[in-house]
Short mmCIF file of C-alpha atoms in Angstrom, two decimals:
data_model
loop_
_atom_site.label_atom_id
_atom_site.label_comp_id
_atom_site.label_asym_id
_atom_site.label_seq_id
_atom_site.Cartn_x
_atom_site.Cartn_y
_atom_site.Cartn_z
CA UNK A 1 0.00 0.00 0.00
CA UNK A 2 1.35 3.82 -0.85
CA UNK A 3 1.88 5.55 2.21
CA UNK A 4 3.11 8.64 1.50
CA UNK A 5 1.73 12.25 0.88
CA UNK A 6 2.92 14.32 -2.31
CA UNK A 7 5.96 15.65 -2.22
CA UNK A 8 7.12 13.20 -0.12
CA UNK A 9 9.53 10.13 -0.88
CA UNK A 10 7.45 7.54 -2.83
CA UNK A 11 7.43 5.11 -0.72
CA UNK A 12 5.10 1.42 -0.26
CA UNK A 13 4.41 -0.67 3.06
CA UNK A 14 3.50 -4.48 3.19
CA UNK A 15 2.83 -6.45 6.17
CA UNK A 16 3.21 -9.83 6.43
CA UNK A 17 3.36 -13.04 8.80
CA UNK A 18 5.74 -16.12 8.43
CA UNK A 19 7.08 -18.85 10.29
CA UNK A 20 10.87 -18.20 11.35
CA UNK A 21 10.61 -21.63 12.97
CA UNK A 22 13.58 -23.23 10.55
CA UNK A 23 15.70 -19.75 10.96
CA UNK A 24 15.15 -20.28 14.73
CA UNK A 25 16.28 -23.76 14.14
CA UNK A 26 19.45 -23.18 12.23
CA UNK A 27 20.35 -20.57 14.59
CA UNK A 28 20.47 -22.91 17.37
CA UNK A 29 22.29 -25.10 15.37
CA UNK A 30 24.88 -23.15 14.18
CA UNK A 31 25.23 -21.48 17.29
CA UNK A 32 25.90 -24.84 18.86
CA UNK A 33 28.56 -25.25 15.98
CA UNK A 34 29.99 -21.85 15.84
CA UNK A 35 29.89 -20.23 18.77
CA UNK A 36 33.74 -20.72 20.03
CA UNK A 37 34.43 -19.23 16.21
CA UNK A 38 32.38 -16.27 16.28
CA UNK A 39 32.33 -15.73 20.06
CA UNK A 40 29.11 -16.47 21.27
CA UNK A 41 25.62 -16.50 19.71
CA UNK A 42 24.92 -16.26 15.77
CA UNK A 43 22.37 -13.64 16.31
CA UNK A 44 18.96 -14.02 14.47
CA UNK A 45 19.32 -10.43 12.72
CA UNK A 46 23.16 -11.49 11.13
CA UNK A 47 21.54 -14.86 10.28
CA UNK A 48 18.48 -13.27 8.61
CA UNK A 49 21.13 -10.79 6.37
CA UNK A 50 23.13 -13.48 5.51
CA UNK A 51 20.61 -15.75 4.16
CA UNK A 52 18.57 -12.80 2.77
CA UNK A 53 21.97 -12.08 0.89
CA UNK A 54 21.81 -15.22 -0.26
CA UNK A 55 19.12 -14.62 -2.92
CA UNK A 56 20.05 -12.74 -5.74
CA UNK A 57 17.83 -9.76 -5.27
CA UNK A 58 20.15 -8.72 -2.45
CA UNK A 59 23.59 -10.24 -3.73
CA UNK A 60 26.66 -7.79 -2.45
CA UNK A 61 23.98 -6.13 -0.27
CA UNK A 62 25.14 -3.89 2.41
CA UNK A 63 22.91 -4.85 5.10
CA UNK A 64 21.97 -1.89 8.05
CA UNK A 65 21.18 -3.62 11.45
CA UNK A 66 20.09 -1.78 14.37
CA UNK A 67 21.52 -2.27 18.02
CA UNK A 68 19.91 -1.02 20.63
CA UNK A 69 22.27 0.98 23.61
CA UNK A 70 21.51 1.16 26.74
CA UNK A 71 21.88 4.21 28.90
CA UNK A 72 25.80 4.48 30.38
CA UNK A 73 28.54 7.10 30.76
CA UNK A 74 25.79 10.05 30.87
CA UNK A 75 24.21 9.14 27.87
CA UNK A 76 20.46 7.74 27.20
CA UNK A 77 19.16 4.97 25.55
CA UNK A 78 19.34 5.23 22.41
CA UNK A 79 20.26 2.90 18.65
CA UNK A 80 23.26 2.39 16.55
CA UNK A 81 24.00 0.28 13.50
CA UNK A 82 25.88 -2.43 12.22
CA UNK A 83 26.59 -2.34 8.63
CA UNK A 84 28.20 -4.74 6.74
CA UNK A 85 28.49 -6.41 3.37
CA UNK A 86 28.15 -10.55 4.25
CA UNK A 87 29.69 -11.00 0.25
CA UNK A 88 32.56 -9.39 2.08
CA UNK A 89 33.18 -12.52 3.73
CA UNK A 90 31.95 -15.13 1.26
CA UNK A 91 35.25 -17.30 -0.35
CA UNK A 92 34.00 -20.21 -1.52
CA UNK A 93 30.31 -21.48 -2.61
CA UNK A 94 30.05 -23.89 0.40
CA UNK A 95 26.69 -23.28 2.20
CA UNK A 96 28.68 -22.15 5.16
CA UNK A 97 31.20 -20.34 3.23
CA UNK A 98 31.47 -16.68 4.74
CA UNK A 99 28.68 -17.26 7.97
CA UNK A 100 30.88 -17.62 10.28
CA UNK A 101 33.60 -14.65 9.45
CA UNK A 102 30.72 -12.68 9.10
CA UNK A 103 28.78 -13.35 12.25
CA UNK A 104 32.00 -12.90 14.16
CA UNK A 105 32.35 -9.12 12.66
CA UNK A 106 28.56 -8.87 13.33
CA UNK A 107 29.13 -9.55 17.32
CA UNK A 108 32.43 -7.40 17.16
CA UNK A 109 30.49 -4.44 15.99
CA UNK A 110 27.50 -4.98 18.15
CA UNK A 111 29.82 -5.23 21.38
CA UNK A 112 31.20 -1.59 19.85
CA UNK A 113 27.87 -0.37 19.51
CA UNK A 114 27.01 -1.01 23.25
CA UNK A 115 29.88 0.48 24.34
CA UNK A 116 29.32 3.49 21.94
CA UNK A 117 32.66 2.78 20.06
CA UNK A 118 31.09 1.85 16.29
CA UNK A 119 32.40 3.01 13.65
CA UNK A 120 28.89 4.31 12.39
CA UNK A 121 28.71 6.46 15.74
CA UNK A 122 32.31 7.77 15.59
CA UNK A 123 31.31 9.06 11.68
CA UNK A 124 27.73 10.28 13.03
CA UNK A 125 29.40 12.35 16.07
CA UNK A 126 32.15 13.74 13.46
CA UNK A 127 29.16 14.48 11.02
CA UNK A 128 27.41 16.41 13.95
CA UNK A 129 30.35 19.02 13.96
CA UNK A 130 29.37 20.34 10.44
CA UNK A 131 26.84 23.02 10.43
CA UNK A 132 23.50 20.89 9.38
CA UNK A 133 22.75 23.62 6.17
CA UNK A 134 26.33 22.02 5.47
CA UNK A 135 25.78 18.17 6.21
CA UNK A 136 22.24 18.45 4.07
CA UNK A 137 24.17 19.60 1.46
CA UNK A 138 27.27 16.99 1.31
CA UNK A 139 24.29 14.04 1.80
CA UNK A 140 21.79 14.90 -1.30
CA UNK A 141 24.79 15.73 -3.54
CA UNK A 142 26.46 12.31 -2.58
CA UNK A 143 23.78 10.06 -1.32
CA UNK A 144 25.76 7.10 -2.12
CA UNK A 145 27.81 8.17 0.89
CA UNK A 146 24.55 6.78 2.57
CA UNK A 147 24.33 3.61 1.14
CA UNK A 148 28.32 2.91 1.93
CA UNK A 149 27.95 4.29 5.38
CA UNK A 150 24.83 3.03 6.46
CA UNK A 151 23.64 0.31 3.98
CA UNK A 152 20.90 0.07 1.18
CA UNK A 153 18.44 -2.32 2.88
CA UNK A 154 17.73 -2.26 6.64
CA UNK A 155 16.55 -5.24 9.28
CA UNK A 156 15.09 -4.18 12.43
CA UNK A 157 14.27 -6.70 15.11
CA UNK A 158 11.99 -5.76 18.10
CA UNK A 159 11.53 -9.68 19.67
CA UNK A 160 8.65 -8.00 22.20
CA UNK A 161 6.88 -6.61 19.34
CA UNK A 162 3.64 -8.16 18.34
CA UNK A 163 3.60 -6.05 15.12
CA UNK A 164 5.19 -2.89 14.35
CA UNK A 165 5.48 -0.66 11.09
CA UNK A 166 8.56 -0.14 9.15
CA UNK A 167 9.86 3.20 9.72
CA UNK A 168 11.54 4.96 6.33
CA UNK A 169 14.42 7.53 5.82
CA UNK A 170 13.54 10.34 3.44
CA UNK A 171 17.45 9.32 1.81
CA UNK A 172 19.32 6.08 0.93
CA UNK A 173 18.19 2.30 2.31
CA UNK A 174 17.17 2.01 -1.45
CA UNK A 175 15.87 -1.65 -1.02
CA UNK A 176 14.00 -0.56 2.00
CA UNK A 177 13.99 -1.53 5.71
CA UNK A 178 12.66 -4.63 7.31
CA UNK A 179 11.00 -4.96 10.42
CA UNK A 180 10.87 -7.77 12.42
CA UNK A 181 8.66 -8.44 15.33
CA UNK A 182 7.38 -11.26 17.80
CA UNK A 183 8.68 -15.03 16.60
CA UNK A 184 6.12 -16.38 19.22
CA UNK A 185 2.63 -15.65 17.60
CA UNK A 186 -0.03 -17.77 17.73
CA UNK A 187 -1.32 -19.08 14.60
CA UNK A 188 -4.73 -20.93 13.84
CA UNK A 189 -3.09 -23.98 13.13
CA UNK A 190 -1.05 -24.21 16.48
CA UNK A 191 1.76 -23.39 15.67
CA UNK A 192 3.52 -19.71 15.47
CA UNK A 193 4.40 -17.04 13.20
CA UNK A 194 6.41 -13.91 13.21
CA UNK A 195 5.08 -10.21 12.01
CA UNK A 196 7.21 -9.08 9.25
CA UNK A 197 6.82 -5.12 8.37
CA UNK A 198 8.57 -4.24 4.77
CA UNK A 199 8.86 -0.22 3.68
CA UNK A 200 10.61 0.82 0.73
CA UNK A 201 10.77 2.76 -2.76
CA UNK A 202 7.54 2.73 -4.28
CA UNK A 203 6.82 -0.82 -6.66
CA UNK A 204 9.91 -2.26 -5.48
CA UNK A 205 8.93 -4.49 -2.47
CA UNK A 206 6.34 -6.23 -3.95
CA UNK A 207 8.30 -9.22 -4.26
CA UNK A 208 10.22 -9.46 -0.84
CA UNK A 209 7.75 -11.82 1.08
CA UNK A 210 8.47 -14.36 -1.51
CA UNK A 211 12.07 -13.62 -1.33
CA UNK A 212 11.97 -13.87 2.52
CA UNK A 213 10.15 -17.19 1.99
CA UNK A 214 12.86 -18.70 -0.07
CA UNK A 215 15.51 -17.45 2.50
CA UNK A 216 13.49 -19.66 5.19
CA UNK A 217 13.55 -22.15 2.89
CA UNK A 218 16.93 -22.09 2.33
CA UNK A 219 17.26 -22.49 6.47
CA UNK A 220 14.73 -25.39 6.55
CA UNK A 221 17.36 -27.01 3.76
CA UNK A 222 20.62 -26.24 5.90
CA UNK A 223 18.77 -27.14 9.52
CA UNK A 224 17.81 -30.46 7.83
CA UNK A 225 21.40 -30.89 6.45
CA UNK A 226 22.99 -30.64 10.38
CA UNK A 227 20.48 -33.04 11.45
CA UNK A 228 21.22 -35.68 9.33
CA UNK A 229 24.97 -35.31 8.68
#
C-alpha cells in the first residue's frame, strides 16, 4: 500500500506473517557449531542478512542492522548500527562459506555499539560538527555516501513486538527496511508465526515476502542438512 503524501519520498508498506521456525532452528544449530568461532551466539538479525543475501535480489547487499544501547557514561538509551556487506566474507560457494567470518564481525560491531565505540557512531558524532545547512548539502549531492555508510536495505528486530510498522528515511536504504517483530505468535493452526513489516521505494517491495520465503527455505534445507549429517 502507498503511504506517503505528495511531495514526499514515494514510498510502499506491506505487512506480512511467516514462520521463522527453521531460521530459529538453524540458529540454534549453528550457534551450537559456531559459537567458540564467532564468540558467542549467531544472532537471528546477522543470520536473517546473511541468508537474505543469499538470494540474488540482495547479492553484495550492504545490510543496516540496528543495536539497541543502553543508557551508560551520561548518555540515554538510544540505537546504533551495524553495517556490513556478508559478500565481504563469502570465499568459496560452500553453504557455510562466509557465515561464520561474518557473524564474528557482526558480534564485534555490536559489542562496539554497546559500548558506543562503532564506527557508524564515531562518523555520526564527526558528522554532527558540520553546520547541518552544510551536512544536508554533502548528503543529497552524494547520497551514495549513505548507502556505503549506512547500507541500502535495513533489518530491524523488536523480539517484544507483536507487530510494528517499518519506519523509512527520506534518503538512501534504497531496497528498503525490514522490520521484524514477535517469533512467538499464535497461529490458527497451532503453531507460530512472526510479524514481518517491509517499507521501501515505491513498486519495489512487492516481491520481498516471496524472497523472505525462499531465505526460510533455504534455512529449513541447511537445519535439515545438520540433522542428518
Amino acid at each position: 500500500h502507498p503511504c506517503h503524501v505528495a511531495g514526499e519520498r514515494p514510498v510502499d508498506l506491506l505487512t506480512t506473517f511467516v514462520d521463522l521456525t527453521p531460521v530459529q532452528a538453524l540458529r540454534r544449530e549453528v550457534t551450537a557449531r559456531f559459537a567458540d568461532a564467532v564468540g558467542g551466539e549467531v544472532t537471528l538479525g546477522a543470520l536473517i542478512a546473511w541468508l537474505l543475501s543469499r538470494e540474488p535480489e540482495f547479492s553484495g547487499v550492504r545490510v543496516a542492522s540496528t543495536v539497541d544501547v543502553a543508557a551508560s557514561g551520561g548518555y540515554e538509551r538510544d540505537v546504533d548500527v551495524v553495517s556490513l556487506r556478508p559478500a565481504d566474507y563469502v570465499t568459496g560457494p560452500g553453504p557455510w562459506d562466509g557465515l561464520v567470518a561474518f557473524a564474528r564481525e557482526f558480534n564485534r560491531l555490536i559489542a562496539a555499539c554497546r559500548t558506543r565505540t562503532s564506527p557508524v557512531r564515531t562518523g555520526m558524532q564527526t558528522a554532527g560538527l558540520l553546520p547541518p545547512w552544510t551536512h544536508a548539502t554533502l548528503v543529497r549531492s552524494a547520497p551514495a555516501s549513505l548507502d556505503e555508510t549506512f547500507g541500502t536495505l535495513c533489518i530491524t528486530i523488536i523480539r517484544d513486538a507483536k507487530v510494528f510498522i517499518a519506519p523509512m528515511t527520506d534518503l538512501g536504504l534504497g531496497l528498503g527496511f525490514f522490520a521484524i517483530g514477535s517469533a512467538a505468535l499464535p497461529s490458527a493452526d497451532g503453531g507460530t508465526v512472526t510479524s514481518v513489516s517491509v517499507k521501501g521505494d515505491a513498486g519495489r517491495i512487492v516481491h520481498y515476502p516471496a524472497i523472505l520465503q525462499r531465505a526460510i527455505d533455504r534455512a529449513a534445507r541447511l537445519s535439515a542438512a545438520i540433522s542428518s549429517g
